[in-house]
Short mmCIF file of C-alpha atoms in Angstrom, two decimals:
data_model
loop_
_atom_site.label_atom_id
_atom_site.label_comp_id
_atom_site.label_asym_id
_atom_site.label_seq_id
_atom_site.Cartn_x
_atom_site.Cartn_y
_atom_site.Cartn_z
CA MET A 1226 16.54 41.14 1.84
CA LYS A 1227 16.55 39.50 5.27
CA ALA A 1228 16.20 35.79 4.59
CA ALA A 1229 15.84 32.77 6.85
CA VAL A 1230 16.94 29.45 5.39
CA PHE A 1231 15.47 26.52 7.30
CA GLY A 1232 17.67 23.43 7.21
CA THR A 1233 21.41 22.81 7.58
CA GLY A 1234 21.58 20.08 4.91
CA ILE A 1235 23.06 20.46 1.45
CA VAL A 1236 19.98 22.26 0.05
CA GLY A 1237 19.98 24.82 2.87
CA GLN A 1238 23.74 25.29 2.53
CA VAL A 1239 23.58 25.89 -1.22
CA ILE A 1240 20.59 28.27 -1.02
CA ALA A 1241 22.10 30.20 1.93
CA ASN A 1242 25.47 30.50 0.20
CA ARG A 1243 23.85 31.80 -2.99
CA LEU A 1244 21.64 34.32 -1.17
CA ALA A 1245 24.60 35.59 0.88
CA GLY A 1246 26.66 35.88 -2.31
CA LEU A 1247 23.91 38.07 -3.76
CA GLY A 1248 24.30 40.39 -0.78
CA HIS A 1249 21.28 39.29 1.24
CA ASN A 1250 21.29 39.08 5.02
CA VAL A 1251 20.95 35.35 5.68
CA THR A 1252 20.29 33.36 8.85
CA ILE A 1253 20.12 29.59 8.77
CA GLY A 1254 17.47 28.21 11.10
CA THR A 1255 17.90 24.86 12.79
CA ARG A 1256 16.32 22.84 15.60
CA ASP A 1257 19.31 22.97 17.91
CA VAL A 1258 22.25 25.25 17.13
CA GLU A 1259 24.75 23.40 19.31
CA LYS A 1260 23.82 20.04 17.84
CA ALA A 1261 24.06 21.40 14.29
CA LEU A 1262 27.61 22.60 14.99
CA ALA A 1263 28.59 19.44 16.88
CA ARG A 1264 27.87 17.09 13.96
CA THR A 1265 31.11 15.86 12.44
CA GLU A 1266 29.92 13.14 10.05
CA LYS A 1267 29.47 13.76 6.33
CA ASP A 1268 25.91 13.60 4.98
CA MET A 1269 24.52 10.69 2.91
CA TYR A 1270 25.91 12.30 -0.26
CA GLY A 1271 29.43 12.67 1.16
CA ASN A 1272 29.14 16.42 1.73
CA PRO A 1273 31.21 17.80 4.63
CA ALA A 1274 29.65 18.39 8.06
CA PHE A 1275 27.73 21.60 8.59
CA LYS A 1276 30.46 22.95 10.91
CA GLU A 1277 32.96 22.97 8.04
CA TRP A 1278 30.50 24.71 5.73
CA LYS A 1279 29.73 27.31 8.40
CA LYS A 1280 33.43 28.18 8.76
CA GLN A 1281 33.61 28.87 5.03
CA ASN A 1282 30.39 30.90 5.09
CA ALA A 1283 31.06 33.25 7.98
CA SER A 1284 28.64 35.90 6.69
CA VAL A 1285 25.69 33.51 7.17
CA SER A 1286 24.26 33.64 10.69
CA LEU A 1287 22.92 30.62 12.55
CA GLY A 1288 19.99 30.49 14.95
CA THR A 1289 17.00 28.47 16.03
CA PHE A 1290 14.03 28.27 13.66
CA LYS A 1291 12.36 30.90 15.88
CA GLU A 1292 15.33 33.29 15.84
CA ALA A 1293 15.87 32.94 12.10
CA ALA A 1294 12.18 33.46 11.27
CA ALA A 1295 11.79 36.42 13.64
CA ALA A 1296 14.58 38.34 11.90
CA ALA A 1297 13.48 37.42 8.34
CA GLU A 1298 11.20 38.96 5.71
CA ILE A 1299 11.18 35.74 3.72
CA ILE A 1300 11.71 32.10 4.66
CA PHE A 1301 13.24 29.38 2.48
CA ASN A 1302 12.07 25.93 3.57
CA CYS A 1303 14.99 23.59 2.85
CA THR A 1304 14.26 21.04 5.57
CA SER A 1305 13.47 17.39 4.86
CA GLY A 1306 9.80 17.27 3.89
CA HIS A 1307 8.79 15.06 6.82
CA GLY A 1308 10.17 17.63 9.26
CA SER A 1309 8.97 20.82 7.55
CA VAL A 1310 5.71 21.42 9.40
CA ASP A 1311 7.35 20.78 12.76
CA ALA A 1312 10.22 23.16 11.93
CA LEU A 1313 7.74 25.88 10.96
CA LYS A 1314 5.73 25.24 14.14
CA GLN A 1315 8.91 25.71 16.17
CA ALA A 1316 9.42 29.06 14.43
CA GLY A 1317 6.11 30.22 15.92
CA GLU A 1318 3.12 31.50 13.98
CA GLU A 1319 3.83 35.09 15.11
CA ASN A 1320 7.21 34.95 13.35
CA LEU A 1321 5.73 33.56 10.13
CA SER A 1322 2.55 35.61 9.78
CA GLY A 1323 2.38 37.68 6.59
CA LYS A 1324 5.70 36.32 5.32
CA ILE A 1325 6.51 34.46 2.12
CA ILE A 1326 7.63 30.86 2.51
CA ILE A 1327 9.61 29.62 -0.48
CA ASP A 1328 8.98 25.90 -0.12
CA ILE A 1329 11.74 23.85 -1.75
CA ALA A 1330 11.18 20.68 0.28
CA ASN A 1331 9.84 17.36 -0.96
CA PRO A 1332 7.79 14.97 1.19
CA LEU A 1333 9.97 11.94 0.53
CA ASP A 1334 9.06 9.03 2.79
CA PHE A 1335 11.89 6.51 3.17
CA SER A 1336 10.07 4.53 5.88
CA LYS A 1337 8.81 1.94 3.38
CA GLY A 1338 12.30 1.44 1.94
CA MET A 1339 13.73 2.48 -1.41
CA PRO A 1340 12.66 4.10 -3.61
CA PRO A 1341 10.86 6.59 -1.35
CA THR A 1342 7.14 7.28 -1.67
CA LEU A 1343 5.44 10.64 -1.08
CA SER A 1344 3.78 11.54 2.23
CA PRO A 1345 1.61 13.47 1.75
CA GLY A 1346 1.11 12.58 -1.90
CA ASN A 1347 -1.46 12.09 -4.68
CA THR A 1348 -4.46 13.74 -2.99
CA ASP A 1349 -2.41 16.36 -1.14
CA SER A 1350 1.04 17.92 -1.21
CA LEU A 1351 3.54 19.34 1.26
CA GLY A 1352 3.05 22.79 -0.28
CA GLU A 1353 -0.69 22.65 0.41
CA LEU A 1354 -0.14 21.18 3.88
CA ILE A 1355 2.15 24.08 4.83
CA GLN A 1356 -0.25 26.66 3.37
CA ARG A 1357 -3.18 25.05 5.24
CA THR A 1358 -1.28 24.76 8.53
CA PHE A 1359 -0.04 28.36 8.38
CA PRO A 1360 -2.85 30.25 6.61
CA GLU A 1361 -1.31 33.65 7.44
CA THR A 1362 1.78 32.86 5.36
CA ARG A 1363 2.07 32.99 1.59
CA VAL A 1364 3.58 29.73 0.35
CA VAL A 1365 5.32 29.58 -3.02
CA LYS A 1366 6.45 26.12 -4.09
CA THR A 1367 9.38 26.21 -6.48
CA LEU A 1368 12.83 24.74 -7.26
CA ASN A 1369 11.90 21.36 -5.73
CA THR A 1370 12.20 19.48 -9.04
CA MET A 1371 15.99 19.54 -9.45
CA ASN A 1372 19.35 19.13 -7.77
CA CYS A 1373 20.25 22.04 -5.49
CA LEU A 1374 23.36 23.05 -7.44
CA LEU A 1375 21.11 23.55 -10.46
CA MET A 1376 18.57 25.56 -8.43
CA VAL A 1377 21.06 28.38 -7.90
CA ASN A 1378 22.93 28.00 -11.20
CA PRO A 1379 20.65 26.88 -14.06
CA ALA A 1380 23.53 27.28 -16.54
CA ALA A 1381 25.09 24.17 -14.95
CA VAL A 1382 22.85 22.29 -17.41
CA ALA A 1383 23.28 23.81 -20.87
CA GLY A 1384 20.37 25.23 -22.81
CA ASP A 1385 16.79 25.87 -21.79
CA HIS A 1386 15.02 23.87 -19.08
CA ASN A 1387 12.26 24.73 -16.68
CA VAL A 1388 11.53 25.75 -13.13
CA PHE A 1389 7.93 25.56 -11.90
CA VAL A 1390 6.13 27.98 -9.59
CA SER A 1391 2.96 27.24 -7.55
CA GLY A 1392 1.18 29.52 -5.08
CA ASN A 1393 -2.06 31.27 -4.23
CA ASP A 1394 -0.71 34.83 -4.07
CA ALA A 1395 0.34 36.58 -7.29
CA GLY A 1396 2.53 39.14 -5.51
CA SER A 1397 4.49 36.44 -3.67
CA LYS A 1398 5.00 34.55 -6.92
CA SER A 1399 6.38 37.75 -8.49
CA THR A 1400 8.85 38.04 -5.61
CA ALA A 1401 9.78 34.37 -6.04
CA LYS A 1402 10.36 34.93 -9.76
CA GLU A 1403 12.65 37.91 -9.01
CA ILE A 1404 14.69 35.65 -6.74
CA LEU A 1405 14.80 32.95 -9.43
CA LYS A 1406 15.99 35.60 -11.89
CA SER A 1407 18.77 36.61 -9.49
CA PHE A 1408 19.79 32.92 -9.35
CA GLY A 1409 20.18 32.97 -13.15
CA TRP A 1410 16.78 31.72 -14.35
CA LYS A 1411 15.42 33.22 -17.55
CA GLU A 1412 11.82 34.38 -17.25
CA LYS A 1413 10.82 32.32 -20.31
CA ASN A 1414 11.93 29.17 -18.49
CA MET A 1415 9.72 29.80 -15.44
CA ILE A 1416 6.33 28.08 -15.65
CA ASP A 1417 3.64 29.37 -13.29
CA LEU A 1418 1.37 26.35 -12.85
CA GLY A 1419 -1.28 28.15 -10.81
CA ASP A 1420 -2.36 27.91 -7.18
CA ILE A 1421 -0.68 25.90 -4.43
CA THR A 1422 -2.63 22.72 -5.30
CA THR A 1423 -0.42 22.50 -8.40
CA ALA A 1424 2.45 21.62 -6.04
CA ARG A 1425 1.03 18.08 -6.27
CA GLY A 1426 2.23 18.08 -9.85
CA THR A 1427 5.80 19.14 -9.10
CA GLU A 1428 6.19 17.00 -5.96
CA GLN A 1429 5.05 13.99 -8.01
CA LEU A 1430 8.01 14.60 -10.36
CA LEU A 1431 10.28 13.26 -7.62
CA PRO A 1432 9.58 9.55 -8.21
CA ILE A 1433 10.71 9.79 -11.86
CA TRP A 1434 13.52 12.19 -10.90
CA ILE A 1435 14.95 9.54 -8.56
CA ARG A 1436 14.69 6.85 -11.27
CA LEU A 1437 16.29 9.13 -13.86
CA TYR A 1438 19.15 9.81 -11.42
CA GLY A 1439 19.68 6.05 -11.28
CA VAL A 1440 19.66 5.68 -15.07
CA LEU A 1441 21.62 8.82 -16.00
CA LYS A 1442 24.18 8.39 -13.15
CA THR A 1443 24.23 12.15 -12.55
CA PRO A 1444 21.90 14.51 -10.69
CA MET A 1445 22.74 17.30 -13.15
CA PHE A 1446 19.69 17.07 -15.38
CA ASN A 1447 16.38 18.84 -15.53
CA PHE A 1448 12.92 18.70 -17.08
CA ARG A 1449 12.21 20.80 -20.14
CA ILE A 1450 8.71 21.17 -21.49
CA VAL A 1451 8.90 21.14 -25.30
CA MET A 1452 5.97 22.52 -27.27
CA GLY A 1453 4.85 21.80 -30.83
CA MET B 1110 2.28 -8.48 -36.28
CA LYS B 1111 -1.15 -9.49 -34.99
CA ALA B 1112 -2.12 -6.78 -32.53
CA ALA B 1113 -5.08 -6.32 -30.22
CA VAL B 1114 -5.86 -2.77 -29.20
CA PHE B 1115 -8.03 -2.64 -26.07
CA GLY B 1116 -10.28 0.42 -25.95
CA THR B 1117 -12.43 2.26 -28.48
CA GLY B 1118 -11.61 5.77 -27.19
CA ILE B 1119 -9.35 8.26 -28.89
CA VAL B 1120 -6.14 6.58 -27.68
CA GLY B 1121 -7.24 3.18 -28.99
CA GLN B 1122 -8.35 4.72 -32.28
CA VAL B 1123 -5.06 6.53 -32.83
CA ILE B 1124 -2.90 3.53 -31.91
CA ALA B 1125 -5.00 1.12 -34.02
CA ASN B 1126 -4.95 3.48 -37.02
CA ARG B 1127 -1.18 3.84 -36.79
CA LEU B 1128 -0.55 0.10 -36.42
CA ALA B 1129 -2.87 -0.68 -39.36
CA GLY B 1130 -1.10 1.97 -41.44
CA LEU B 1131 2.18 0.20 -40.72
CA GLY B 1132 0.70 -2.98 -42.16
CA HIS B 1133 -0.10 -4.82 -38.95
CA ASN B 1134 -3.18 -6.97 -38.52
CA VAL B 1135 -5.20 -5.06 -35.91
CA THR B 1136 -8.31 -5.95 -33.91
CA ILE B 1137 -9.83 -3.50 -31.49
CA GLY B 1138 -11.15 -5.17 -28.37
CA THR B 1139 -14.15 -3.81 -26.52
CA ARG B 1140 -16.56 -4.87 -23.80
CA ASP B 1141 -19.62 -5.05 -26.05
CA VAL B 1142 -19.25 -4.79 -29.82
CA GLU B 1143 -22.86 -3.78 -30.48
CA LYS B 1144 -22.78 -1.06 -27.83
CA ALA B 1145 -19.48 0.28 -29.15
CA LEU B 1146 -21.00 0.65 -32.62
CA ALA B 1147 -24.32 2.01 -31.30
CA ARG B 1148 -22.73 5.02 -29.54
CA THR B 1149 -23.48 8.18 -31.51
CA GLU B 1150 -22.28 10.89 -29.11
CA LYS B 1151 -18.87 12.55 -29.45
CA ASP B 1152 -16.36 11.90 -26.67
CA MET B 1153 -15.44 14.46 -23.99
CA TYR B 1154 -12.82 15.93 -26.33
CA GLY B 1155 -15.27 16.38 -29.21
CA ASN B 1156 -13.92 13.43 -31.21
CA PRO B 1157 -16.48 11.67 -33.43
CA ALA B 1158 -18.28 8.53 -32.26
CA PHE B 1159 -16.45 5.22 -32.65
CA LYS B 1160 -18.85 4.13 -35.42
CA GLU B 1161 -17.64 6.99 -37.66
CA TRP B 1162 -14.01 6.15 -36.97
CA LYS B 1163 -14.64 2.47 -37.71
CA LYS B 1164 -16.12 3.31 -41.14
CA GLN B 1165 -12.95 5.21 -42.01
CA ASN B 1166 -10.72 2.40 -40.69
CA ALA B 1167 -12.25 -0.60 -42.40
CA SER B 1168 -9.04 -2.64 -42.21
CA VAL B 1169 -9.22 -2.65 -38.41
CA SER B 1170 -11.34 -5.52 -37.04
CA LEU B 1171 -13.56 -5.24 -34.00
CA GLY B 1172 -14.27 -7.90 -31.40
CA THR B 1173 -14.71 -8.57 -27.73
CA PHE B 1174 -11.67 -8.30 -25.46
CA LYS B 1175 -11.56 -12.11 -25.56
CA GLU B 1176 -11.73 -12.35 -29.36
CA ALA B 1177 -9.16 -9.61 -29.87
CA ALA B 1178 -6.71 -11.09 -27.37
CA ALA B 1179 -7.10 -14.66 -28.64
CA ALA B 1180 -6.06 -13.61 -32.14
CA ALA B 1181 -3.18 -11.36 -31.04
CA GLU B 1182 0.53 -11.77 -30.43
CA ILE B 1183 0.69 -8.43 -28.61
CA ILE B 1184 -1.89 -6.37 -26.72
CA PHE B 1185 -2.01 -2.59 -26.48
CA ASN B 1186 -3.90 -1.49 -23.37
CA CYS B 1187 -5.62 1.78 -24.33
CA THR B 1188 -8.58 1.49 -21.95
CA SER B 1189 -9.30 3.98 -19.17
CA GLY B 1190 -7.03 3.04 -16.29
CA HIS B 1191 -9.88 2.27 -13.89
CA GLY B 1192 -11.24 -0.32 -16.34
CA SER B 1193 -7.98 -1.89 -17.48
CA VAL B 1194 -7.77 -4.86 -15.10
CA ASP B 1195 -11.42 -5.76 -15.71
CA ALA B 1196 -10.94 -5.56 -19.49
CA LEU B 1197 -7.91 -7.85 -19.27
CA LYS B 1198 -9.84 -10.26 -17.03
CA GLN B 1199 -12.59 -10.41 -19.64
CA ALA B 1200 -9.96 -11.32 -22.23
CA GLY B 1201 -9.21 -14.45 -20.21
CA GLU B 1202 -5.84 -15.44 -18.78
CA GLU B 1203 -5.44 -18.18 -21.42
CA ASN B 1204 -5.57 -15.53 -24.15
CA LEU B 1205 -3.00 -13.30 -22.44
CA SER B 1206 -0.46 -15.84 -21.20
CA GLY B 1207 3.04 -15.33 -22.60
CA LYS B 1208 2.03 -12.21 -24.49
CA ILE B 1209 3.39 -8.68 -24.30
CA ILE B 1210 1.01 -6.04 -22.96
CA ILE B 1211 1.98 -2.54 -24.03
CA ASP B 1212 0.32 -0.58 -21.23
CA ILE B 1213 -0.48 2.98 -22.32
CA ALA B 1214 -3.26 3.59 -19.77
CA ASN B 1215 -3.17 5.94 -16.80
CA PRO B 1216 -5.04 5.30 -13.54
CA LEU B 1217 -6.80 8.67 -13.47
CA ASP B 1218 -9.48 8.80 -10.79
CA PHE B 1219 -12.09 11.49 -11.48
CA SER B 1220 -14.34 10.33 -8.60
CA LYS B 1221 -12.96 13.00 -6.23
CA GLY B 1222 -13.53 15.77 -8.79
CA MET B 1223 -11.05 17.75 -10.85
CA PRO B 1224 -8.14 17.54 -11.19
CA PRO B 1225 -8.06 13.73 -11.09
CA THR B 1226 -5.91 11.84 -8.60
CA LEU B 1227 -4.17 8.51 -9.25
CA SER B 1228 -5.67 5.17 -8.22
CA PRO B 1229 -3.52 3.23 -7.72
CA GLY B 1230 -0.82 5.81 -7.08
CA ASN B 1231 2.25 6.71 -5.01
CA THR B 1232 2.94 3.26 -3.49
CA ASP B 1233 1.76 1.31 -6.54
CA SER B 1234 1.03 1.85 -10.23
CA LEU B 1235 -1.35 0.52 -12.84
CA GLY B 1236 1.59 -1.03 -14.69
CA GLU B 1237 2.58 -3.01 -11.60
CA LEU B 1238 -1.03 -3.92 -10.83
CA ILE B 1239 -1.48 -5.40 -14.32
CA GLN B 1240 1.84 -7.27 -14.10
CA ARG B 1241 0.90 -8.65 -10.65
CA THR B 1242 -2.62 -9.63 -11.70
CA PHE B 1243 -1.44 -11.37 -14.89
CA PRO B 1244 1.99 -12.77 -13.96
CA GLU B 1245 2.17 -14.83 -17.18
CA THR B 1246 2.14 -11.68 -19.32
CA ARG B 1247 5.05 -9.34 -19.96
CA VAL B 1248 3.94 -5.77 -19.27
CA VAL B 1249 5.79 -2.85 -20.84
CA LYS B 1250 4.62 0.58 -19.71
CA THR B 1251 5.30 3.27 -22.29
CA LEU B 1252 3.78 6.23 -24.20
CA ASN B 1253 1.48 7.12 -21.26
CA THR B 1254 3.12 10.50 -20.64
CA MET B 1255 1.86 12.39 -23.69
CA ASN B 1256 -1.09 13.12 -25.96
CA CYS B 1257 -1.98 10.19 -28.24
CA LEU B 1258 -1.33 12.11 -31.48
CA LEU B 1259 2.23 12.62 -30.27
CA MET B 1260 2.60 8.94 -29.31
CA VAL B 1261 2.38 7.86 -32.94
CA ASN B 1262 4.02 10.96 -34.48
CA PRO B 1263 6.74 12.42 -32.25
CA ALA B 1264 7.64 14.94 -34.98
CA ALA B 1265 4.34 16.71 -34.17
CA VAL B 1266 6.42 18.45 -31.48
CA ALA B 1267 9.64 19.75 -33.03
CA GLY B 1268 13.05 18.70 -31.76
CA ASP B 1269 14.04 16.09 -29.25
CA HIS B 1270 11.78 14.98 -26.42
CA ASN B 1271 11.44 11.72 -24.55
CA VAL B 1272 9.42 8.56 -24.29
CA PHE B 1273 9.91 6.35 -21.23
CA VAL B 1274 9.91 2.56 -21.08
CA SER B 1275 9.34 0.40 -17.95
CA GLY B 1276 9.16 -3.37 -17.74
CA ASN B 1277 10.64 -6.49 -16.15
CA ASP B 1278 11.52 -8.33 -19.37
CA ALA B 1279 14.39 -7.06 -21.53
CA GLY B 1280 13.17 -8.86 -24.67
CA SER B 1281 9.70 -7.34 -24.41
CA LYS B 1282 11.21 -3.90 -23.95
CA SER B 1283 13.26 -4.44 -27.11
CA THR B 1284 10.06 -5.30 -28.98
CA ALA B 1285 8.38 -2.20 -27.54
CA LYS B 1286 11.31 -0.05 -28.65
CA GLU B 1287 11.06 -1.46 -32.19
CA ILE B 1288 7.39 -0.45 -32.24
CA LEU B 1289 8.29 3.02 -30.92
CA LYS B 1290 10.88 3.29 -33.68
CA SER B 1291 8.26 2.40 -36.28
CA PHE B 1292 6.08 5.19 -34.83
CA GLY B 1293 8.93 7.65 -35.48
CA TRP B 1294 10.77 7.70 -32.16
CA LYS B 1295 14.54 8.07 -32.26
CA GLU B 1296 16.35 5.54 -30.11
CA LYS B 1297 18.28 8.32 -28.33
CA ASN B 1298 14.97 9.77 -27.13
CA MET B 1299 13.80 6.51 -25.51
CA ILE B 1300 14.65 6.28 -21.80
CA ASP B 1301 14.52 2.81 -20.27
CA LEU B 1302 13.80 3.53 -16.60
CA GLY B 1303 14.11 -0.07 -15.44
CA ASP B 1304 11.62 -2.61 -14.12
CA ILE B 1305 7.84 -2.21 -14.00
CA THR B 1306 7.95 -0.46 -10.60
CA THR B 1307 9.35 2.56 -12.46
CA ALA B 1308 5.88 2.96 -14.00
CA ARG B 1309 5.10 4.81 -10.76
CA GLY B 1310 7.40 7.53 -12.00
CA THR B 1311 5.77 7.95 -15.40
CA GLU B 1312 2.18 7.61 -14.13
CA GLN B 1313 2.95 10.34 -11.60
CA LEU B 1314 3.79 12.67 -14.48
CA LEU B 1315 0.07 12.88 -15.23
CA PRO B 1316 -0.79 15.39 -12.48
CA ILE B 1317 1.70 17.94 -13.84
CA TRP B 1318 0.79 17.03 -17.43
CA ILE B 1319 -2.83 17.99 -16.73
CA ARG B 1320 -1.76 21.29 -15.13
CA LEU B 1321 0.60 22.07 -18.01
CA TYR B 1322 -2.24 21.40 -20.46
CA GLY B 1323 -4.24 24.03 -18.58
CA VAL B 1324 -1.40 26.57 -18.66
CA LEU B 1325 -0.12 25.93 -22.20
CA LYS B 1326 -3.65 25.61 -23.71
CA THR B 1327 -2.48 22.79 -25.98
CA PRO B 1328 -1.93 19.08 -25.42
CA MET B 1329 0.89 19.09 -27.99
CA PHE B 1330 3.86 19.26 -25.63
CA ASN B 1331 6.19 16.74 -24.11
CA PHE B 1332 8.83 16.24 -21.45
CA ARG B 1333 12.47 16.41 -22.41
CA ILE B 1334 15.20 15.44 -20.00
CA VAL B 1335 18.10 17.86 -20.46
CA MET B 1336 21.53 16.84 -19.18
CA GLY B 1337 24.50 18.99 -18.15
#
């Protein structure tokens, strides 16, 4: 699979590393390649600069959003939610058309201080916004409800817990589920919520996720839906 | 305990029945007592009219919001979210002052069609709105993230699953936890998220709750937070 991973942050790094480890051909897309490699500061979580990660992940290519999308069959959106639409616009509609976008981003808005709010939120979602803005793509929202280390290794939290899937196109959701399976997710733990409007539901898990992180003092937890 | 339960709908009925069964002195508060008893139609879920329920729950008193609140030490808000502030205003500030309000309501807004959105939502919550509007009360948001039958009987869904608690006053949260315990909740399954602003997190679980109800075809499920 030729995959583009948009975003050089920790989520993009972890997804790109996992895909490359599974033998896929991965290109990370970024706004400005030189700037991405020039950054030397750690991120807000204390993770090393992208340059260090890139050295250790030599099999992952790096290009602009346009270059990464042009070469890819599938695009993983791991940008910050507020920059996602702009990043996809930079890729160019002709390089997105007909392709699956696995949207992992959350529209966290830190502009009003902590804790962040959602923008868009409540009456809209980032998943819907991307699908609306790029109608020729097939957006599948998934994996956005947990820490990135858990996304690619569900066994990092023992026992059963869930990953949600939202999207308008059944075939694209099947592809997404195959990828989830290759990451280690059991099919019984995948919950298909329905069309892309259901992304409102999963994006609105973020506010409690952030509070739970504060209470539990670890990001290594997940939601499990328990039935009677 | 002298408890007022605001709301004659299914949530109010279930909470009042459970409290009365535990030996508490319970008065249901409503806008208009005669109208509440005159209704003959079933509710949107097919539950019998309030009059029928009242016959079977003779130990539960019925009064106006004002009468119920005046007699109570603690108030359970089981009204529809969009009517909660008005119901509490009708009770009169002098009948609320110093009292605990257990806020179980969700601010579901059906005015834009299905599925409902939240109003207030995202940058505010009903829990906060009630606390702000009635600063002399002590609001504890809890139980709003599940079906009402599960609220009062957590064993209806097998195994461990969680109930969340939000509120500014530690003593009131302790009281709320004692009530949860009497309903059957294990202390290890109660998660205290912090102050009343964390009610945004639990109220924003409703959008995915509604979608899960659609997918699972049963309201008898709950969220469990699984840790690594």
